[in-house]
mmCIF file of C-alpha atoms and ligand atoms in Angstrom:
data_model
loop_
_atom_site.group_PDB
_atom_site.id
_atom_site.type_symbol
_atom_site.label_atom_id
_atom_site.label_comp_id
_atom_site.label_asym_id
_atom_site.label_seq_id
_atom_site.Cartn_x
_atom_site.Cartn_y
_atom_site.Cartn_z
ATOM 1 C CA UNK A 111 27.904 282.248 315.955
ATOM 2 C CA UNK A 112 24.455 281.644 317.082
ATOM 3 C CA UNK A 113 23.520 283.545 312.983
ATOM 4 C CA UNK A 114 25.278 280.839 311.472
ATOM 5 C CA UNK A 115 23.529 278.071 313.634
ATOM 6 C CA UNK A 116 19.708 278.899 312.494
ATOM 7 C CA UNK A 117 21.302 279.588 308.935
ATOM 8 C CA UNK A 118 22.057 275.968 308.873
ATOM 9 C CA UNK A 119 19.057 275.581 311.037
ATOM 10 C CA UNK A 120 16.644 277.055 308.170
ATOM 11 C CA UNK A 121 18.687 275.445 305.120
ATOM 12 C CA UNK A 122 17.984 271.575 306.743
ATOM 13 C CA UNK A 123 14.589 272.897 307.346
ATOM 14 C CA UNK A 124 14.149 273.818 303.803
ATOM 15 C CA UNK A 125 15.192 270.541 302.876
ATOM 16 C CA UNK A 126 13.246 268.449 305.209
ATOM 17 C CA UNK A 127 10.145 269.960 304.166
ATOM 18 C CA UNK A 128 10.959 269.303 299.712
ATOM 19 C CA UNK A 129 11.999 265.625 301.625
ATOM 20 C CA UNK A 130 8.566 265.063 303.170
ATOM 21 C CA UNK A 131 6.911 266.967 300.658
ATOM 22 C CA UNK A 132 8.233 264.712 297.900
ATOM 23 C CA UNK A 133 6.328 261.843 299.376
ATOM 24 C CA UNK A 134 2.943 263.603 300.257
ATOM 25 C CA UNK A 135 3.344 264.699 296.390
ATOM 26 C CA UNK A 136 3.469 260.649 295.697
ATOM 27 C CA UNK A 137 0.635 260.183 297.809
ATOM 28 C CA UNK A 138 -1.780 262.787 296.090
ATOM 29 C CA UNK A 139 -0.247 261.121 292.673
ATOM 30 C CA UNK A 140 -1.239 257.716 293.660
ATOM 31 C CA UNK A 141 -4.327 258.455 295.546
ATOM 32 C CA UNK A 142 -5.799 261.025 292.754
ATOM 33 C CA UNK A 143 -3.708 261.047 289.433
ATOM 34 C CA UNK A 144 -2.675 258.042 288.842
ATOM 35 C CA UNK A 145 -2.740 256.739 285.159
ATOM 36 C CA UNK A 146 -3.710 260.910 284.174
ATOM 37 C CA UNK A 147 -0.538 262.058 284.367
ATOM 38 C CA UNK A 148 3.144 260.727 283.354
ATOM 39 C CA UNK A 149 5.426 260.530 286.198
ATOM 40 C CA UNK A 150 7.804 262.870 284.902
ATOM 41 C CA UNK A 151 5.823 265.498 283.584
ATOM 42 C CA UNK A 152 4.773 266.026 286.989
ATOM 43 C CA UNK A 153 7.852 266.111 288.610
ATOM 44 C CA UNK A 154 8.558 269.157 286.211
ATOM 45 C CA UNK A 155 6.097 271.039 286.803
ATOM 46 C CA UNK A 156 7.458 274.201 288.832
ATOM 47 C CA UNK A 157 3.846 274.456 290.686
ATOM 48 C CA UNK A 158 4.515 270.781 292.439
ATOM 49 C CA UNK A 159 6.097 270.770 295.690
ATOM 50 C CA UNK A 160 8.848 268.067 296.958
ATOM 51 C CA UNK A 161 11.652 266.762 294.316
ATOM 52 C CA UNK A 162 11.366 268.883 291.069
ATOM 53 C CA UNK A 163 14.093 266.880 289.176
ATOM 54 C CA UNK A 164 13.506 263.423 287.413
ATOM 55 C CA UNK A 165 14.651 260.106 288.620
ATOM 56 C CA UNK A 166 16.308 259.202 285.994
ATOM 57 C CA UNK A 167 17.023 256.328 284.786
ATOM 58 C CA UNK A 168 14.195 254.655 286.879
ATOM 59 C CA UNK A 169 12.065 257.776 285.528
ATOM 60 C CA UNK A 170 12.386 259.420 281.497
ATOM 61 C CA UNK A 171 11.315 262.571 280.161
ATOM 62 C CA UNK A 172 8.978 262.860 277.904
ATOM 63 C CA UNK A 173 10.483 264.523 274.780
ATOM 64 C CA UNK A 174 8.901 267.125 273.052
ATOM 65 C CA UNK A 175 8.305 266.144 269.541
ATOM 66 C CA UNK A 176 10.997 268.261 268.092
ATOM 67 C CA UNK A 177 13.351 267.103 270.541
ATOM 68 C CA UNK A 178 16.348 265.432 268.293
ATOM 69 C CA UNK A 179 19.051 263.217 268.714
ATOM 70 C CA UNK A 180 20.654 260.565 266.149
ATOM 71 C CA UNK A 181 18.642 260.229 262.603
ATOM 72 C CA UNK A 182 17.050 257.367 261.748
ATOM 73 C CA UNK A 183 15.739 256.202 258.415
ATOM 74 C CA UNK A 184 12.018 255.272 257.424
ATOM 75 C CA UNK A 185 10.625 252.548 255.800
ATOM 76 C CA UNK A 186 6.808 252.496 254.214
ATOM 77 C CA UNK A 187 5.386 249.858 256.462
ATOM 78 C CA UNK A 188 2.837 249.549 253.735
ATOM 79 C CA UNK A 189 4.610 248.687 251.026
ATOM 80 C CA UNK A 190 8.410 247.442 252.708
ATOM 81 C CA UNK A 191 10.357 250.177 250.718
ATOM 82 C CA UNK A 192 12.834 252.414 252.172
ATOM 83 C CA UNK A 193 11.900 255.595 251.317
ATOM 84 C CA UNK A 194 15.540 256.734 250.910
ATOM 85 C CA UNK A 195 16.349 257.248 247.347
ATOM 86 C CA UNK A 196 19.947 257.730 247.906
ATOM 87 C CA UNK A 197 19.844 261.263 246.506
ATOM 88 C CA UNK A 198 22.672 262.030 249.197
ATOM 89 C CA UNK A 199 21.447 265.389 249.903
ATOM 90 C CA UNK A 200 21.790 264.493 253.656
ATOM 91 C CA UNK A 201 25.371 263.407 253.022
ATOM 92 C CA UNK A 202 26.200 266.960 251.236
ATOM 93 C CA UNK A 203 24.219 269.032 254.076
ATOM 94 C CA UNK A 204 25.466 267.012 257.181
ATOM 95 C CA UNK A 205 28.225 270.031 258.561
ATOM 96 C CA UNK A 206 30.519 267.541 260.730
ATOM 97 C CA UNK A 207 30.447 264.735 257.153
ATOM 98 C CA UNK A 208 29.354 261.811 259.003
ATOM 99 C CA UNK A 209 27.021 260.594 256.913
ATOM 100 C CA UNK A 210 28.007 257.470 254.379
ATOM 101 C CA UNK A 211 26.032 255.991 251.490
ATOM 102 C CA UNK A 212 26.389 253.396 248.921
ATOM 103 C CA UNK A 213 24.182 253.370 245.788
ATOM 104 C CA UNK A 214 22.513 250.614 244.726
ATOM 105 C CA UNK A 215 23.580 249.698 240.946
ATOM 106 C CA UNK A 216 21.402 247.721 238.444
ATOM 107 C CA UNK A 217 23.667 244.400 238.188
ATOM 108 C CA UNK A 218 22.262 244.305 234.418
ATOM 109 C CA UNK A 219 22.184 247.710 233.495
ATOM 110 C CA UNK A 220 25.033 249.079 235.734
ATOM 111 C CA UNK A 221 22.988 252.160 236.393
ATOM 112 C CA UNK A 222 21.997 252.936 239.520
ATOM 113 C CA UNK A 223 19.133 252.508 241.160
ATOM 114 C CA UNK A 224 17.165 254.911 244.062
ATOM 115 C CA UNK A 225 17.742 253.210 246.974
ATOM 116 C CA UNK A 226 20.519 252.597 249.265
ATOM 117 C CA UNK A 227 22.713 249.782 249.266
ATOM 118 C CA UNK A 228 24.488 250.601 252.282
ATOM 119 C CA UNK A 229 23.917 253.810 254.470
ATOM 120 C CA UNK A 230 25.770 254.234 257.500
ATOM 121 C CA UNK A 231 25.987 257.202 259.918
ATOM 122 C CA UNK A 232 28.806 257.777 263.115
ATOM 123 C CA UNK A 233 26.634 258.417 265.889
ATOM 124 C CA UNK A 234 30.062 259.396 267.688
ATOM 125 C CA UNK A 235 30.521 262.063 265.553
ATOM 126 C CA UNK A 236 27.032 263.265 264.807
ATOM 127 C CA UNK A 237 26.248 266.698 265.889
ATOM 128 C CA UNK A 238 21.943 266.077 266.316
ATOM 129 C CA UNK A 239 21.888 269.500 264.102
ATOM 130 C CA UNK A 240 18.782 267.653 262.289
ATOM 131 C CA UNK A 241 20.205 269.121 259.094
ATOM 132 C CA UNK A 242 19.432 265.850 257.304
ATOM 133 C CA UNK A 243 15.794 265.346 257.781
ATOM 134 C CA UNK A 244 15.988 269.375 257.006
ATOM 135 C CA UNK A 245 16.785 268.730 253.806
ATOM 136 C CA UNK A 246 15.589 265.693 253.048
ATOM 137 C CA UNK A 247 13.385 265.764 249.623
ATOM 138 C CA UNK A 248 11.547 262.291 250.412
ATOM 139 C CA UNK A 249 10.918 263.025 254.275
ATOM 140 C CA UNK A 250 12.665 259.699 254.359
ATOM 141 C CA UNK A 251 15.295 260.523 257.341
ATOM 142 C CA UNK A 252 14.253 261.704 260.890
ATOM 143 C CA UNK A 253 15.175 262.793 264.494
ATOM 144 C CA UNK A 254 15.136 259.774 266.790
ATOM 145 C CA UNK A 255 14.287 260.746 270.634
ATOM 146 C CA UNK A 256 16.466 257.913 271.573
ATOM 147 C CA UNK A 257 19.605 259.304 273.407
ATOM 148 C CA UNK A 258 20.564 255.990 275.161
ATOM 149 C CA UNK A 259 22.920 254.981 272.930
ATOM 150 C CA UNK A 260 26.251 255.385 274.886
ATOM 151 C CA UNK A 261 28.681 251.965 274.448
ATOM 152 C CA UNK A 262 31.768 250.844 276.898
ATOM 153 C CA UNK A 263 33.291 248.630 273.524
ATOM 154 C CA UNK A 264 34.682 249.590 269.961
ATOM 155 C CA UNK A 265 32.975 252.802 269.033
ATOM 156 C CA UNK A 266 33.700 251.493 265.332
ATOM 157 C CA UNK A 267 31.579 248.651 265.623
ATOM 158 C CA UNK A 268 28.694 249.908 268.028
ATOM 159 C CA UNK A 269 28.631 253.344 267.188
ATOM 160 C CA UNK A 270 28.617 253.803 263.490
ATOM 161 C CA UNK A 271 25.289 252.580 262.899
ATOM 162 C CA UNK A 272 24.610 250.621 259.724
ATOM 163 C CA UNK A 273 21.202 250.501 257.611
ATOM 164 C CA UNK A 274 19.772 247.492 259.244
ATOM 165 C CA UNK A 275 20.479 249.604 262.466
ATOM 166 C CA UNK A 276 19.061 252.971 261.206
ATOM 167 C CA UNK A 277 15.970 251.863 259.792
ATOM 168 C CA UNK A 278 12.786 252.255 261.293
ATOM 169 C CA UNK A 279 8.596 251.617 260.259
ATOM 170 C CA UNK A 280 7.197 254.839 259.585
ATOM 171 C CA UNK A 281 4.774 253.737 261.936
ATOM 172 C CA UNK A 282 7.766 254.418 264.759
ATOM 173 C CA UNK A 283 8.180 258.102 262.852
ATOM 174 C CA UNK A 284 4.117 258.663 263.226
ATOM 175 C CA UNK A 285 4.327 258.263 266.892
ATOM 176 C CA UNK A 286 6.843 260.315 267.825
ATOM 177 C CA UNK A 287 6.232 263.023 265.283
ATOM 178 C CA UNK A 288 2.358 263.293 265.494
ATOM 179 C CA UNK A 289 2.267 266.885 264.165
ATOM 180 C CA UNK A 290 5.029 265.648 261.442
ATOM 181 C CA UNK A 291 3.587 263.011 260.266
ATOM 182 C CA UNK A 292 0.183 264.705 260.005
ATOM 183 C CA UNK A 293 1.682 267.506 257.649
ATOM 184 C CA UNK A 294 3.401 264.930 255.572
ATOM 185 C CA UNK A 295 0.038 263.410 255.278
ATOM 186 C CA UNK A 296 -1.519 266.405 253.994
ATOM 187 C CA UNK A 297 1.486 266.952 251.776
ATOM 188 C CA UNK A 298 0.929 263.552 249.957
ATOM 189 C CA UNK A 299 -2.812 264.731 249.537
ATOM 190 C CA UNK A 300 -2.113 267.501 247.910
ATOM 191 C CA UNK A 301 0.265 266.346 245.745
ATOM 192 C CA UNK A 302 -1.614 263.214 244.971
ATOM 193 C CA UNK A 303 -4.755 266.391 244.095
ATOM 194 C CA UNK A 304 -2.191 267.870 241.727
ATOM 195 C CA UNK A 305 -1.117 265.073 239.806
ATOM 196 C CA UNK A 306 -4.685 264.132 239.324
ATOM 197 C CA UNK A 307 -5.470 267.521 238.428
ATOM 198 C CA UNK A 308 -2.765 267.569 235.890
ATOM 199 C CA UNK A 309 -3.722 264.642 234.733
ATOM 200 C CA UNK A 310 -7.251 265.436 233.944
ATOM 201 C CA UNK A 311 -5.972 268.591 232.285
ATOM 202 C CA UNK A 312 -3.725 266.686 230.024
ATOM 203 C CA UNK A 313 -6.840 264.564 228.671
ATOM 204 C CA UNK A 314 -8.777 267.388 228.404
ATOM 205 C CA UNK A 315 -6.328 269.350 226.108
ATOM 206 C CA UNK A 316 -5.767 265.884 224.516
ATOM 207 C CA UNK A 317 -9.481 265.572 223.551
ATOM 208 C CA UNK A 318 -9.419 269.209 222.711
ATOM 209 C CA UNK A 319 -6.018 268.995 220.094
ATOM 210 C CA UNK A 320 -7.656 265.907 218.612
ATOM 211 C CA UNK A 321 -11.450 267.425 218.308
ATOM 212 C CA UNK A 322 -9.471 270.368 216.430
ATOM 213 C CA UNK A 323 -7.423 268.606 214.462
ATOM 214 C CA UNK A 324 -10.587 265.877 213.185
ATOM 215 C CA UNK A 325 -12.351 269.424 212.181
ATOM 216 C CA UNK A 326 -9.341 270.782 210.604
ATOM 217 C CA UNK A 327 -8.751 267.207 208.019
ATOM 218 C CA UNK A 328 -12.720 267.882 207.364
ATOM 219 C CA UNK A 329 -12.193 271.481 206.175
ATOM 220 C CA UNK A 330 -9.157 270.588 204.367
ATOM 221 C CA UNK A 331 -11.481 266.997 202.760
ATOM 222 C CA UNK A 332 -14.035 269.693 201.689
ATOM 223 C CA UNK A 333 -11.826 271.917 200.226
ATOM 224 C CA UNK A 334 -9.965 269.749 198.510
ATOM 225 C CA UNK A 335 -12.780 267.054 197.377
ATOM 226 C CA UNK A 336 -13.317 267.178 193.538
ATOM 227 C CA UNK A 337 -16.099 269.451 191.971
ATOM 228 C CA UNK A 338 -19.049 266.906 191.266
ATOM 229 C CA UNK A 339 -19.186 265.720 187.916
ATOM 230 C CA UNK A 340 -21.788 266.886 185.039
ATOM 231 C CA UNK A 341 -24.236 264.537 184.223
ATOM 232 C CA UNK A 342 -24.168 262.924 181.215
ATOM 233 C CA UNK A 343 -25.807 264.107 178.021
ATOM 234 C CA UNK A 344 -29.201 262.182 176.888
ATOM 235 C CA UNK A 345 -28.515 259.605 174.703
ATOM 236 C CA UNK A 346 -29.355 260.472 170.966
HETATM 237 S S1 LIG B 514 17.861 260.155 253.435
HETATM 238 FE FE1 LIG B 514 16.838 261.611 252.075
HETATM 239 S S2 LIG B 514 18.419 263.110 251.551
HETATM 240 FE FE2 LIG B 514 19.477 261.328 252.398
HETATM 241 S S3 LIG B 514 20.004 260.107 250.625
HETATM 242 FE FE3 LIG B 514 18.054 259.337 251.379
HETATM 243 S S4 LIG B 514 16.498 260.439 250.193
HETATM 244 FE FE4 LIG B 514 18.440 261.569 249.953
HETATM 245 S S1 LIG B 515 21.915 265.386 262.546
HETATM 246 FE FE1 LIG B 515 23.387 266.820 261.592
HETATM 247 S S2 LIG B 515 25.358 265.986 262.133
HETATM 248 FE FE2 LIG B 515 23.901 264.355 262.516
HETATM 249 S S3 LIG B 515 23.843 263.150 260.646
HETATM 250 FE FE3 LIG B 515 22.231 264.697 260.459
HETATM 251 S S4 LIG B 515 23.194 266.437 259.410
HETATM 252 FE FE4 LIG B 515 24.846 265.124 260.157
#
């Protein structure tokens, strides 16, 4: 009997001290850290003492960059475009088919044009497997960090997110996906080095076809030019 008793004993001591410890943690935090370190990322370090979990919702994670939940679309804040081209890659990849697009269509022509005219995706049904912005060509869907998305009404209406709903600045994109954003970056320098590169190429084989074929129609002039005329006897 008197085993059990400082069992019990020892358990509520181990849990007075993470209890007091918690708030001589805060202390330190507010006396020494504060402003240095986010909140959370303290709490979750496995070297602090007192409460190791997060008090959420008053406290939130901070996601890791490659952390994913629903997609979202981008939009050049530069220029206002989506940069969606409704290719519908995503749409073919996405494994549980939850993805929905609508082409938009010329209203002169009747062909269609690359851009969505409607794009919708269920959140209800979406798996966060990221395949989309996997396999997007344009880099022009991503993996929102925004899991907060749960709704007590009509999962029709709140959770099947339209375009208007989806799209995001790729301003929002840059500063969640630092790293991303910075390769993509570097991508569109490269490429922009190629096409220029190509480019310059293409005049100078231009210059080089035209140079050979002005010295070619000057061989051919000579060769085919008239022998020069005798000159005319001396008048008698
Ligand atoms: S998000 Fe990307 S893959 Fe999907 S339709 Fe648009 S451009 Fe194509
Ligand atoms: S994250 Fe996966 S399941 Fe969700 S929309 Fe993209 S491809 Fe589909």
């Amino acid at each position: 009997m008197s085993l059990l008793g400082t069992g019990i004993l020892k358990g509520l001591g181990v849990t007075l001290k993470h209890f007091i410890q918690t708030y001589a943690e805060d202390f330190k935090y507010i006396g020494k850290k504060a402003g240095i370190e986010p909140r959370p990322l303290r709490r979750q370090n496995p070297a602090n003492h007192g409460m190791v979990t997060v008090e959420y919702p008053r406290e939130h994670m901070v996601m890791p960059e490659n952390f994913r939940y629903i997609p979202f679309l981008v939009k050049d804040s530069a220029t206002g475009e989506d940069k969606c081209t409704s290719c519908g890659i995503c749409a073919k990849v996405c494994p549980p088919q939850c993805i929905w697009i609508v082409r938009t269509e010329d209203p002169v022509t009747k062909r269609p044009v690359p851009a969505p005219k409607e794009f919708h995706i269920d959140t209800s049904v979406c798996m966060n497997c990221g395949f989309c912005a996997e396999f997007c060509p344009f880099d022009a869907i991503k993996m929102d960090h925004n899991y907060e998305i749960t709704s007590m009404s009509n999962r029709q209406t709140e959770l099947v997110f339209d375009k208007d709903r989806l799209m995001m600045p790729d301003t929002y994109h840059a500063g969640i996906h630092p790293a991303d954003w910075a390769r993509e970056l570097e991508d569109k320098k490269a490429d922009e080095a190629k096409k220029k590169a190509a480019a310059e190429a293409k005049v100078a084989a231009d210059a080089k076809k035209a140079a050979a074929a002005a010295t070619g129609a000057s061989a051919a002039a000579t060769k085919t030019a008239p022998p020069p005329k005798p000159p005319a006897p001396p008048a008698q």
